[in-house]
Each structure stands twice: as C-alpha cells, then as structure tokens.
mmCIF file of C-alpha atoms and ligand atoms in Angstrom:
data_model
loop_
_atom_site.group_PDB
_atom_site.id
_atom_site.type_symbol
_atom_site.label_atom_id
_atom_site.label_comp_id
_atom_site.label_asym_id
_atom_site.label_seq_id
_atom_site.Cartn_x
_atom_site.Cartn_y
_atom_site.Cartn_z
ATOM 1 C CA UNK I 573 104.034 86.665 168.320
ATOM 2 C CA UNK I 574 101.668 86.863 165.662
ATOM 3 C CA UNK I 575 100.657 83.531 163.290
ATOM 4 C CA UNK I 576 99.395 83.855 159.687
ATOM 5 C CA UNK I 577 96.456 82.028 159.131
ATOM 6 C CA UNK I 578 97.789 78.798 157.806
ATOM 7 C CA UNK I 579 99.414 78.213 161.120
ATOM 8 C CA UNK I 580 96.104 79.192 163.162
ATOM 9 C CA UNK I 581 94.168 76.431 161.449
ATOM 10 C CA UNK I 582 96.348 73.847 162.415
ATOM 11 C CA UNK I 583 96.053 74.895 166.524
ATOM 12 C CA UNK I 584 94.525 71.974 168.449
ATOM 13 C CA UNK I 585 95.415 70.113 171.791
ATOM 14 C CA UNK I 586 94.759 66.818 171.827
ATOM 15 C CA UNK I 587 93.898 64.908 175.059
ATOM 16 C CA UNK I 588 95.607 61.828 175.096
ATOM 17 C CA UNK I 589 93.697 59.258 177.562
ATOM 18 C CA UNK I 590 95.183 58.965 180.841
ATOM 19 C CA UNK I 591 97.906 61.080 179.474
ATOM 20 C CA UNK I 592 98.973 64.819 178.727
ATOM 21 C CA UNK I 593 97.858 67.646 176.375
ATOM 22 C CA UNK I 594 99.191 67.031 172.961
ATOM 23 C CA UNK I 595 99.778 71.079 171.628
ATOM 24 C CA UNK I 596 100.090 71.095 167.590
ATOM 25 C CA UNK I 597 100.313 74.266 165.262
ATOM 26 C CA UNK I 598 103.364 76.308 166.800
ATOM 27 C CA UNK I 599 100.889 77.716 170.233
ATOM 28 C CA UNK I 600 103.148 80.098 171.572
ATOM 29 C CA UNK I 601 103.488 79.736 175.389
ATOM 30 C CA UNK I 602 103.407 82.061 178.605
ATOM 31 C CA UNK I 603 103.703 82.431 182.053
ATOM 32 C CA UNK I 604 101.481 84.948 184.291
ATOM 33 C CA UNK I 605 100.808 85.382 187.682
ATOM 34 C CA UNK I 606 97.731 86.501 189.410
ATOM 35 C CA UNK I 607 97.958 90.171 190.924
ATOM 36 C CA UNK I 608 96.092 91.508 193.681
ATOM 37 C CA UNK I 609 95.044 94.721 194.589
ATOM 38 C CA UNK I 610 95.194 96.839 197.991
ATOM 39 C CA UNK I 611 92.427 94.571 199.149
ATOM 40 C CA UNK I 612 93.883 91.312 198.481
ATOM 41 C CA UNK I 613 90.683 90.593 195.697
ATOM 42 C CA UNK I 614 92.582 89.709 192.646
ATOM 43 C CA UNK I 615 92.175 91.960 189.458
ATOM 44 C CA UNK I 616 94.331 90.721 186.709
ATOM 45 C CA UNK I 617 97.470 88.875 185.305
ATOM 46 C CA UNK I 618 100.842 90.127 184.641
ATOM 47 C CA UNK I 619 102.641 89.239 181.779
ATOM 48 C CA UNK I 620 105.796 87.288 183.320
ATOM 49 C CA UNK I 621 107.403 86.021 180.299
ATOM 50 C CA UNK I 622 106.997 83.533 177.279
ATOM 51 C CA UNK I 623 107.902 80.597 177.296
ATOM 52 C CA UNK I 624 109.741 77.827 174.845
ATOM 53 C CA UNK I 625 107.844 76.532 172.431
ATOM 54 C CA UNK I 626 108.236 74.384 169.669
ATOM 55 C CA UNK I 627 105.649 73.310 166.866
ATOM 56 C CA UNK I 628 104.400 70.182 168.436
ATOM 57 C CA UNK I 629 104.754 69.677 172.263
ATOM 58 C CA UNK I 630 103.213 67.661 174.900
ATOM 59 C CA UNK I 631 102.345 69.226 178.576
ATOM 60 C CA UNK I 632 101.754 67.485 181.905
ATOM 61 C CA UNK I 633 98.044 66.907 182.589
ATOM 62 C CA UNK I 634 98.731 64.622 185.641
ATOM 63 C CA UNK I 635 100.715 67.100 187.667
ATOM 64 C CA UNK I 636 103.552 64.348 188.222
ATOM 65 C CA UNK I 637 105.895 65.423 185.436
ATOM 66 C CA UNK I 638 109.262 66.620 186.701
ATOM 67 C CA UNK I 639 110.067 68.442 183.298
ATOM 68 C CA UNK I 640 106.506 70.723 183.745
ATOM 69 C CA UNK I 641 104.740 72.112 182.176
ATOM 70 C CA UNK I 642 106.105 69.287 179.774
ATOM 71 C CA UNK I 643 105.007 65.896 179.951
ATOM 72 C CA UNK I 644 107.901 63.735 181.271
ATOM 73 C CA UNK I 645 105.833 60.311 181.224
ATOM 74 C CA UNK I 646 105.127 60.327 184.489
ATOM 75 C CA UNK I 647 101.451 59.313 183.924
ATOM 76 C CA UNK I 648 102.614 55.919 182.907
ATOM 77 C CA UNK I 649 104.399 55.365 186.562
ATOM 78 C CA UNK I 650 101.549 56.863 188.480
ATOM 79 C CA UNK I 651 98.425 55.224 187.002
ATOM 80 C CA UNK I 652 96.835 58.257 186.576
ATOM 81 C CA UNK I 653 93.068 58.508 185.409
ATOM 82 C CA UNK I 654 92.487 61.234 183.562
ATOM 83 C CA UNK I 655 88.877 60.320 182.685
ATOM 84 C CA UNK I 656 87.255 62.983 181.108
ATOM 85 C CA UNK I 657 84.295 63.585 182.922
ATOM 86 C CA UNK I 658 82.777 67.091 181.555
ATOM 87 C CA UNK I 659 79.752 67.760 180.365
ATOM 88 C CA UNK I 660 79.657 67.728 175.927
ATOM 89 C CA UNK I 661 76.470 70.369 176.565
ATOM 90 C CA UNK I 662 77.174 73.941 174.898
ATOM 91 C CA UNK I 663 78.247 76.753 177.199
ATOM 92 C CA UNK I 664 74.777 78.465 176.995
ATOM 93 C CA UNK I 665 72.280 75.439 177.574
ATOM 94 C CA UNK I 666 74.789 75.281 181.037
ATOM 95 C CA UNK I 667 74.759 78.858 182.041
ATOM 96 C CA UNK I 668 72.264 80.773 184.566
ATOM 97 C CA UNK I 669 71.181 84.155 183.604
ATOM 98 C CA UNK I 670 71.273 87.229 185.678
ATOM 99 C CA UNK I 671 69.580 90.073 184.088
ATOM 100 C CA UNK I 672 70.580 93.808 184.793
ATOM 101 C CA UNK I 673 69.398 97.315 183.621
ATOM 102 C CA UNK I 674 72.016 97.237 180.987
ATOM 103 C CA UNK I 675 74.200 94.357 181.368
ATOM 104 C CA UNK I 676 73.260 90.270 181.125
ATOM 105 C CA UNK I 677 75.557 88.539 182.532
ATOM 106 C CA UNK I 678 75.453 83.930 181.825
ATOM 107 C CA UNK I 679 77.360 82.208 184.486
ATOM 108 C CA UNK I 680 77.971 78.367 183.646
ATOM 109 C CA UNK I 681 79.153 77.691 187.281
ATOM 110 C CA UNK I 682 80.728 74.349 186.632
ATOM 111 C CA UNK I 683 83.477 75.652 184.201
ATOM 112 C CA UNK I 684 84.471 77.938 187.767
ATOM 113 C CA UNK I 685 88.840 77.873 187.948
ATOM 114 C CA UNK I 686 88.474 79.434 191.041
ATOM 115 C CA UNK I 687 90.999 82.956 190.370
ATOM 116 C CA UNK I 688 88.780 84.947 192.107
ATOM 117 C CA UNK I 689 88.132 87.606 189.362
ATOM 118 C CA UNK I 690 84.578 88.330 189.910
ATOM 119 C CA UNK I 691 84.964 89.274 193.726
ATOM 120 C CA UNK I 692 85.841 93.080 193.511
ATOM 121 C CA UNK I 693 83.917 95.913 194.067
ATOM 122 C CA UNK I 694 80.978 93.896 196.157
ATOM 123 C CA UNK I 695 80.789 90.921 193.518
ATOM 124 C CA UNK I 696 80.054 91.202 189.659
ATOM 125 C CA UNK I 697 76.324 90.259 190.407
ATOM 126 C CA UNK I 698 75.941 93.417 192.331
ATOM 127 C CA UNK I 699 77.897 95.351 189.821
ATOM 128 C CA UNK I 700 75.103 93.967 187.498
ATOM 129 C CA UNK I 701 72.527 94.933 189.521
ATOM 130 C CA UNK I 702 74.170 98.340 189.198
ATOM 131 C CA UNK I 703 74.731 98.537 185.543
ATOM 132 C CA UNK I 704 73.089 101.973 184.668
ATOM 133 C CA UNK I 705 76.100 103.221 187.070
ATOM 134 C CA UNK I 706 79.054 103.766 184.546
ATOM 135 C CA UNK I 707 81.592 103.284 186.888
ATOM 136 C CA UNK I 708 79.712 99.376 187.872
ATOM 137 C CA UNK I 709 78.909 98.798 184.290
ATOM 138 C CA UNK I 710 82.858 99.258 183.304
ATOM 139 C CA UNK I 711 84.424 97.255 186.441
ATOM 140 C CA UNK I 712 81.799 94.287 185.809
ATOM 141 C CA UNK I 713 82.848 94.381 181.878
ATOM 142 C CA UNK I 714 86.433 94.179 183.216
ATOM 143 C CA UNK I 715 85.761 91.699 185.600
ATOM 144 C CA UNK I 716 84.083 88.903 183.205
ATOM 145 C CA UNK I 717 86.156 88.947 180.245
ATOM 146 C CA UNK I 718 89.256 88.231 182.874
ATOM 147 C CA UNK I 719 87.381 85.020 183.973
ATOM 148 C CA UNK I 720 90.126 83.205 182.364
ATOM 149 C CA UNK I 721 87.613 80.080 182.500
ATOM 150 C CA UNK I 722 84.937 81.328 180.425
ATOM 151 C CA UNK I 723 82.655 80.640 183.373
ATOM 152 C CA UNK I 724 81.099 84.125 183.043
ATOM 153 C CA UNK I 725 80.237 86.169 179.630
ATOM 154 C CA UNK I 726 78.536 89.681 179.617
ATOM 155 C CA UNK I 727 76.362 90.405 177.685
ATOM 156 C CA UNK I 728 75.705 94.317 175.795
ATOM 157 C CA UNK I 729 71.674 94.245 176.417
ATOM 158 C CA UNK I 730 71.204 96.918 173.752
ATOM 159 C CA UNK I 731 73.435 95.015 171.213
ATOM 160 C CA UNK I 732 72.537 91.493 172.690
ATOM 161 C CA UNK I 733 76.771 90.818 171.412
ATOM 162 C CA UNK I 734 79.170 89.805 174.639
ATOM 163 C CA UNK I 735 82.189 91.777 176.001
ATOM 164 C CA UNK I 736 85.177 89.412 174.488
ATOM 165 C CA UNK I 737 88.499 90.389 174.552
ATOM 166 C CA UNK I 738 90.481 89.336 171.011
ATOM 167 C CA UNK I 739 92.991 87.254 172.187
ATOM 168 C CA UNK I 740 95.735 85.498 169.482
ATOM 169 C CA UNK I 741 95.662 82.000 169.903
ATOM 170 C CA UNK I 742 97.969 81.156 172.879
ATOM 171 C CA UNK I 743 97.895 79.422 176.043
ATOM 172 C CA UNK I 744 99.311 80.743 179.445
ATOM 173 C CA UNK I 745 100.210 78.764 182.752
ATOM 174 C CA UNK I 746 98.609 80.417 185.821
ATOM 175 C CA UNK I 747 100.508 81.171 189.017
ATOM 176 C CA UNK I 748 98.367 82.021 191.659
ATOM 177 C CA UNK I 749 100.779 83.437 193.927
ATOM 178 C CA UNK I 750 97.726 84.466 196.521
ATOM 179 C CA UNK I 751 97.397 80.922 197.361
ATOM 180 C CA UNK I 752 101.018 80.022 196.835
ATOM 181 C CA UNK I 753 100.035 77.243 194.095
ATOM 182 C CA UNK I 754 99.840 76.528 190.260
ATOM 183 C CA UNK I 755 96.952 77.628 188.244
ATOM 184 C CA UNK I 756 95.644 76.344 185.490
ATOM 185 C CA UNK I 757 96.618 76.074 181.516
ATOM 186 C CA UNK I 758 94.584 79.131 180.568
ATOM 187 C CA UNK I 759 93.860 78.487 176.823
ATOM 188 C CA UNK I 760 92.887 81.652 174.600
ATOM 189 C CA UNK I 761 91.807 82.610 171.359
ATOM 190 C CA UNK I 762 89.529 79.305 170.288
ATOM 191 C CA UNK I 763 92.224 76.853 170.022
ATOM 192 C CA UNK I 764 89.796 73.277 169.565
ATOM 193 C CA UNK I 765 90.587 70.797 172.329
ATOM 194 C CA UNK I 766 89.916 67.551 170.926
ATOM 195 C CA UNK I 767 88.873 64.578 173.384
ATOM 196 C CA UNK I 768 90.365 61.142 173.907
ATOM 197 C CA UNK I 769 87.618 59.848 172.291
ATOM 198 C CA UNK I 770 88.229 62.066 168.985
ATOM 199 C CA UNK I 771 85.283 64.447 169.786
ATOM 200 C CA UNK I 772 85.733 68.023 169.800
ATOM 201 C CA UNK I 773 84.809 69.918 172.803
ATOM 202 C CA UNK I 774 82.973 73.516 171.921
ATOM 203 C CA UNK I 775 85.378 75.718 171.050
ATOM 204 C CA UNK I 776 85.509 79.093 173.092
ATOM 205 C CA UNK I 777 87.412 82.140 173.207
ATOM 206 C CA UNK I 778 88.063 81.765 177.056
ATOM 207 C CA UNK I 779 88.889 78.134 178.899
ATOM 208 C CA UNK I 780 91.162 76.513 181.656
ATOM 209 C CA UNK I 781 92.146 73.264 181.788
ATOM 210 C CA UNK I 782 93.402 71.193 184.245
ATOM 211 C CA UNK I 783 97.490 70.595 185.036
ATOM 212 C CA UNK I 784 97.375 68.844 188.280
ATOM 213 C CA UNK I 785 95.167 65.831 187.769
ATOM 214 C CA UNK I 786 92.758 66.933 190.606
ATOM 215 C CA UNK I 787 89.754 68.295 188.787
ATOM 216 C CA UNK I 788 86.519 66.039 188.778
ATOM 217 C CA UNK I 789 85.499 67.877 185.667
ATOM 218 C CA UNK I 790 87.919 66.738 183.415
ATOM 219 C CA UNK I 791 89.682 68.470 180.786
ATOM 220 C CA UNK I 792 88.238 71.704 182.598
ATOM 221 C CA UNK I 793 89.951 72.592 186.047
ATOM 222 C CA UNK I 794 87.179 73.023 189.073
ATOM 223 C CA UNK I 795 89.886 74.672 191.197
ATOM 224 C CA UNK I 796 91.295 71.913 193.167
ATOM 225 C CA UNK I 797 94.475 72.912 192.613
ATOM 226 C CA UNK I 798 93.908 75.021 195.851
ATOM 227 C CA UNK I 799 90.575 73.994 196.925
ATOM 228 C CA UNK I 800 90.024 71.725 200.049
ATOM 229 C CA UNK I 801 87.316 68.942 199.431
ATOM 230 C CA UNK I 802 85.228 71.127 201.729
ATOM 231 C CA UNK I 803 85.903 74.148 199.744
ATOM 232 C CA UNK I 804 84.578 72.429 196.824
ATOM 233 C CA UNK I 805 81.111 70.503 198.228
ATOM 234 C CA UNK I 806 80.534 73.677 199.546
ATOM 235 C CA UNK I 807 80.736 75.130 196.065
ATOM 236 C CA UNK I 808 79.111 72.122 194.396
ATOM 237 C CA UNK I 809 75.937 73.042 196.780
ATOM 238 C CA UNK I 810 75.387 76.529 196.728
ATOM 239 C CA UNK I 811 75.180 76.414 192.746
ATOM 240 C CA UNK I 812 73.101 72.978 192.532
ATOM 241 C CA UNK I 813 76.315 71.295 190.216
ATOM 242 C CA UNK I 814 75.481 67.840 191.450
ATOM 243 C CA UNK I 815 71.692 67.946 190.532
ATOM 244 C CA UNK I 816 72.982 69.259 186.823
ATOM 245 C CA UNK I 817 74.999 66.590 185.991
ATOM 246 C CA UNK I 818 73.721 65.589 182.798
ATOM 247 C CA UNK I 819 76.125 63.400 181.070
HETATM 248 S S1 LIG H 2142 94.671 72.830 187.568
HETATM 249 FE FE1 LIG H 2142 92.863 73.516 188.505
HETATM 250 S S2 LIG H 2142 91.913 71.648 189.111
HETATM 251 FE FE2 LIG H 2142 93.747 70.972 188.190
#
C-alpha cells in the first residue's frame, strides 16, 4: 500500500507511559515469520499477510492484552512498568566498528532483537573479513540490512554510503517460529517514535520494539521474548553493555 506524502508526515508512535504504542498516520500493518534455511540459521522473513489497520490505533506494549497486537487495557490491571530505559545517544556514538577490505560494518550491540540474521555463512564478521570475496561481500550485504533491529549497518568503503533497503513506512509483527514465540514490532521506513516524556528518539530506517514487556532496554526489544536471563548476562558480557550504560 503506498501513502502520498501528506499521510507519511503524519506517521509517529507514541509511547504512552506504562502503556501501549499509540500508531497515528494510517501505518499499514503486517505479519511475517522468520524462515530458516537447510541449516536451521535463519535468512529472512516471509510475507504472511497484512493486517487491519485503521488511521489511529493503539498496540499492546505490555504483552497482557488479549485483543493483540491491540492494546486491550490490560496494562492498567497488571501494573506494568514500562519505564523507558534506552539510551537517547545516536546510533553511531553507540556502535563498534569492524573494518574489512571492502566492507565496514557498525554494530551498536545493545539495539540486538536477537533473530539471528547475522549467523550464516560462518558469521557476518567473518564475511567481513572476507569482503574482497564477491560471494562474502553479497551474503554479508544481505545479512545486515535484514537485521530488522538496526543493530548492524554496512557500510560501501569506497562510497563511505550504507547498504539500506527502501522500505515504505510500515511496521510488521515478528513470529519467530524457530523458537516457537512472538517477535518483535519491527518498525520500517523512519516512522519517529516519540517518548513518554515527549522526546523523540533518533529516527532510523531499521528498529524493533518491544511487545512483551520483558526488554530492559525499553522501547527497544533486547530479545527476551525468547531469551533466558542467562542467555542474556551472557550477552550483556561478551559485548561490555553494562560498562556502556551511559544514561
Ligand atoms: S518483544 Fe523482544 S524483548 Fe519484548
């Protein structure tokens, strides 16, 4: 479905506190599911079918609601706490660098949703190591501007312009049938989220927030849809996130 401009400028979600995802500006809606190949890494999303959407409507950030994705209110029985607890700092002050012979790839580790994208072929920091191979170059390309997070961006080193996909404005609910769970709200195309607190967080092509109410890096989801608390302090240490907490 494709908006005229007028539309497009009035996109936002708005975080309400301890609430849902206020979505304004007609953001059309879809479901996809996370496909696998021979394997078992997973390599993409299928397009499963769009969804019902209206001009304004609110979707479940506590993962309570009985109506989801819509927001049936169930945050006011629960007590959730949605406190948003993300870091304001722009993507590229965040992200490491990994350099290769023709690829760059910045990984801002704490924006990580956990689909497994980057794990084919050996890992997309060996495929960067390997960049002067075509056949590396092109899977690592693929792999990053999947990351439906935004975590990682790749980076042309003779251009110095990243690998983006054009997406329309939209946002998609993840099924990640692999672990048997749902994903996040994948949210494409720039749409601004706005804060609680009436700040806008930076806007990016690429982000996922969090549906289920789990993630300690609220809006963003850290994968604890599926992740054990193990799982994630194991995660949390090999990349350093607890030293970098800034704000
Ligand atoms: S949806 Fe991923 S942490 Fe909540």
């Amino acid at each position: 479905m494709v908006k005229n401009n007028q539309l497009k400028d009035k996109m936002k979600i708005k975080i309400v506190k301890n609430g849902p995802y206020i979505v304004s500006g007609g953001v059309p809606l879809f479901e996809e599911t996370i496909i696998t190949d021979e394997a078992g890494h997973t390599k993409g999303l299928s397009v499963e079918s769009e969804l019902p959407s209206q001009e304004t409507y609110t979707l479940c950030r506590c993962g309570e609601s009985k109506e989801k994705p819509y927001c049936d209110g169930a945050h006011n029985e629960t007590g959730f706490d949605g406190t948003e607890t993300a870091s304001r700092k722009p993507y590229v002050e965040k992200a490491e660098v990994y350099e290769g012979p023709e690829l760059r790839l910045t990984d801002a580790h704490e924006f990580c949703d956990h689909s497994r994208f980057c794990l084919r072929s050996g890992g997309i920091r060996n495929l960067i190591a390997r960049s002067d191979d075509p056949e590396a170059k092109q899977t690592a390309i693929e792999e990053a501007m999947i990351c439906p997070s935004g975590r990682l961006v790749l980076w042309d080193k003779k251009t110095d312009k990243p690998f983006e996909k054009e997406f329309e404005p939209s946002i998609v609910f993840i099924h990640d049938e692999q672990k048997k769970c749902q994903g996040p709200i994948w949210v494409r195309g720039g749409i601004p989220v706005e804060s609680s607190d009436g700040t806008i967080y930076e806007p990016r092509n690429r982000v996922t927030l969090c549906r289920c109410g789990k993630s300690e890096n609220k809006p963003y989801c850290d994968g604890s849809h599926w992740m054990t608390a193990e799982q994630k302090l194991k995660f949390r240490k090999k990349w350093g996130l607890d030293e970098k907490k800034d704000d």
